[in-house]
Coordinates of C-alpha atoms in Angstrom, one line a residue:
X1 CA 63.8 -51.8 4.0
X2 CA 65.3 -49.2 1.7
X3 CA 66.4 -51.7 -0.9
X4 CA 62.9 -53.3 -0.9
X5 CA 61.3 -49.9 -1.1
X6 CA 63.1 -48.9 -4.3
X7 CA 60.1 -49.9 -6.4
X8 CA 57.7 -48.1 -4.2
X9 CA 59.3 -44.6 -4.7
X10 CA 58.2 -44.5 -8.4
X11 CA 54.7 -43.8 -7.2
X12 CA 55.0 -42.9 -3.5
X13 CA 58.0 -40.6 -4.0
X14 CA 61.4 -40.4 -2.4
X15 CA 61.3 -41.8 1.1
X16 CA 57.5 -42.1 0.8
X17 CA 56.7 -38.5 0.1
X18 CA 54.4 -38.5 -3.0
X19 CA 54.2 -35.5 -5.3
X20 CA 51.2 -37.0 -7.1
X21 CA 47.9 -35.8 -5.4
X22 CA 46.2 -39.2 -6.2
X23 CA 48.9 -41.3 -4.6
X24 CA 49.3 -41.1 -0.8
X25 CA 52.5 -40.1 0.9
X26 CA 53.4 -43.0 3.2
X27 CA 56.4 -41.4 5.0
X28 CA 55.7 -41.4 8.7
X29 CA 52.6 -43.5 8.4
X30 CA 51.6 -45.8 11.2
X31 CA 53.6 -49.0 10.6
X32 CA 50.9 -51.5 11.4
X33 CA 48.5 -49.6 9.3
X34 CA 50.9 -49.8 6.3
X35 CA 51.3 -53.5 6.9
X36 CA 47.5 -54.0 7.0
X37 CA 47.0 -52.1 3.8
X38 CA 49.5 -54.4 2.0
X39 CA 47.5 -57.4 3.4
X40 CA 44.2 -55.9 2.2
X41 CA 45.7 -55.4 -1.3
X42 CA 47.2 -58.9 -1.3
X43 CA 43.9 -60.5 -0.2
X44 CA 41.8 -58.4 -2.7
X45 CA 39.9 -56.7 0.1
X46 CA 41.2 -53.3 -1.1
X47 CA 41.3 -52.8 -4.8
X48 CA 43.9 -51.0 -6.8
X49 CA 45.3 -52.1 -10.2
X50 CA 48.8 -51.0 -9.3
X51 CA 49.0 -52.1 -5.7
X52 CA 47.3 -55.5 -5.9
X53 CA 50.0 -57.2 -8.0
X54 CA 52.8 -55.6 -6.0
X55 CA 51.3 -56.8 -2.7
X56 CA 50.6 -60.2 -4.1
X57 CA 54.4 -60.7 -4.7
X58 CA 55.4 -59.7 -1.2
X59 CA 56.1 -62.1 1.7
X60 CA 55.0 -61.3 5.2
X61 CA 58.6 -60.3 6.0
X62 CA 58.7 -58.0 3.0
X63 CA 55.5 -56.3 4.2
X64 CA 56.8 -55.9 7.7
X65 CA 60.1 -54.5 6.4
X66 CA 58.5 -52.0 4.0
X67 CA 56.0 -50.9 6.7
X68 CA 58.8 -50.3 9.2
X69 CA 61.0 -48.5 6.6
X70 CA 58.2 -46.0 5.5
X71 CA 57.0 -45.5 9.1
X72 CA 60.5 -44.3 10.0
X73 CA 60.7 -41.8 7.2
X74 CA 60.1 -38.1 7.8
X75 CA 56.9 -36.8 6.3
X76 CA 57.0 -33.7 4.2
X77 CA 55.0 -30.8 5.4
X78 CA 51.6 -30.1 3.9
X79 CA 52.0 -28.5 0.4
X80 CA 49.5 -25.6 0.8
X81 CA 47.2 -24.2 3.4
X82 CA 43.5 -24.0 2.4
X83 CA 41.5 -20.9 2.5
X84 CA 41.2 -19.9 6.2
X85 CA 37.3 -19.9 6.2
X86 CA 37.2 -23.3 4.5
X87 CA 39.8 -24.6 7.0
X88 CA 37.7 -23.4 9.9
X89 CA 34.7 -25.1 8.4
X90 CA 36.7 -28.3 8.1
X91 CA 38.0 -28.1 11.6
X92 CA 34.4 -27.7 12.9
X93 CA 33.3 -30.7 10.8
X94 CA 36.2 -32.8 12.1
X95 CA 35.0 -32.1 15.6
X96 CA 31.3 -32.8 14.7
X97 CA 32.2 -36.2 13.1
X98 CA 34.8 -37.0 15.9
X99 CA 37.6 -37.6 13.4
X100 CA 40.2 -36.9 16.1
X101 CA 38.9 -39.7 18.3
X102 CA 40.6 -42.3 16.2
X103 CA 43.2 -40.3 14.1
X104 CA 44.5 -38.2 17.0
X105 CA 44.1 -34.5 17.7
X106 CA 46.8 -33.6 15.2
X107 CA 45.8 -36.4 12.7
X108 CA 49.2 -38.0 13.2
X109 CA 47.5 -41.4 13.6
X110 CA 47.5 -44.0 16.3
X111 CA 48.3 -47.6 16.4
X112 CA 45.0 -48.7 14.7
X113 CA 44.2 -45.5 12.7
X114 CA 46.3 -44.0 9.9
X115 CA 48.1 -40.7 9.9
X116 CA 46.1 -38.2 7.8
X117 CA 47.8 -34.9 8.1
X118 CA 49.8 -34.0 5.1
X119 CA 47.9 -36.3 2.7
X120 CA 46.7 -34.5 -0.4
X121 CA 43.1 -33.2 -0.6
X122 CA 42.4 -35.3 -3.7
X123 CA 43.5 -38.5 -2.0
X124 CA 41.6 -37.8 1.2
X125 CA 38.4 -36.9 -0.8
X126 CA 38.7 -40.1 -2.9
X127 CA 39.2 -42.3 0.3
X128 CA 36.3 -40.7 2.2
X129 CA 34.0 -41.1 -0.8
X130 CA 35.1 -44.7 -1.1
X131 CA 34.4 -45.4 2.5
X132 CA 31.0 -43.7 2.3
X133 CA 30.1 -45.7 -0.8
X134 CA 31.4 -48.9 0.8
X135 CA 33.8 -49.5 -2.1
X136 CA 37.0 -48.8 -0.2
X137 CA 38.5 -51.8 1.7
X138 CA 38.5 -51.4 5.4
X139 CA 40.1 -53.9 7.7
X140 CA 37.6 -53.9 10.5
X141 CA 34.8 -51.7 9.0
X142 CA 35.3 -48.9 11.5
X143 CA 36.0 -46.2 8.9
X144 CA 33.2 -47.4 6.6
X145 CA 30.8 -47.1 9.5
X146 CA 32.2 -43.7 10.6
X147 CA 31.8 -42.3 7.0
X148 CA 28.1 -43.1 6.7
X149 CA 26.8 -40.0 8.5
X150 CA 29.2 -37.7 6.8
X151 CA 27.3 -35.4 4.3
X152 CA 28.6 -35.4 0.8
X153 CA 29.0 -31.7 1.0
X154 CA 31.2 -32.0 4.1
X155 CA 33.8 -34.3 2.5
X156 CA 35.8 -31.6 0.6
X157 CA 36.1 -29.1 3.5
X158 CA 37.1 -32.0 5.8
X159 CA 39.8 -33.0 3.4
X160 CA 41.0 -29.4 3.0
X161 CA 41.4 -29.1 6.7
X162 CA 42.8 -32.6 7.6
X163 CA 45.4 -32.5 4.9
X164 CA 46.6 -29.1 5.9
X165 CA 47.1 -29.8 9.7
X166 CA 50.8 -29.3 10.6

């Protein structure tokens, strides 16, 4: 996996820990989720000008190897804690919208839902807005459906909180 991952680190960072707030850290991500995302990019069900051609060139075995490699890497801790009042608002919103039901109490992810803790605020905001707008590829539609009742004003405090959970 490490040899195959050499090209990935240019964007996703060493061992999958990105320093670019618009690129997700994939270290410690749920392996099956990573594999599914590569399939979505390959099949043009998730659109990204950088990822689509990369995924198109990968075999199923390459995808499985990359997913396993990055899932086994240690994720970096969250970069910064949000304002305590904003974090408390985000925590309440996460409870209101039942985010933990799928992503786990500590947002570490589960077999069919990705790890969210430690992802950058900018990335989380962009993904939530994409799901809400129905422009973000979603394997089974669960997140697109879950995002519909989320108020636009709630997206940023949610992202502040979720990305800061340790």
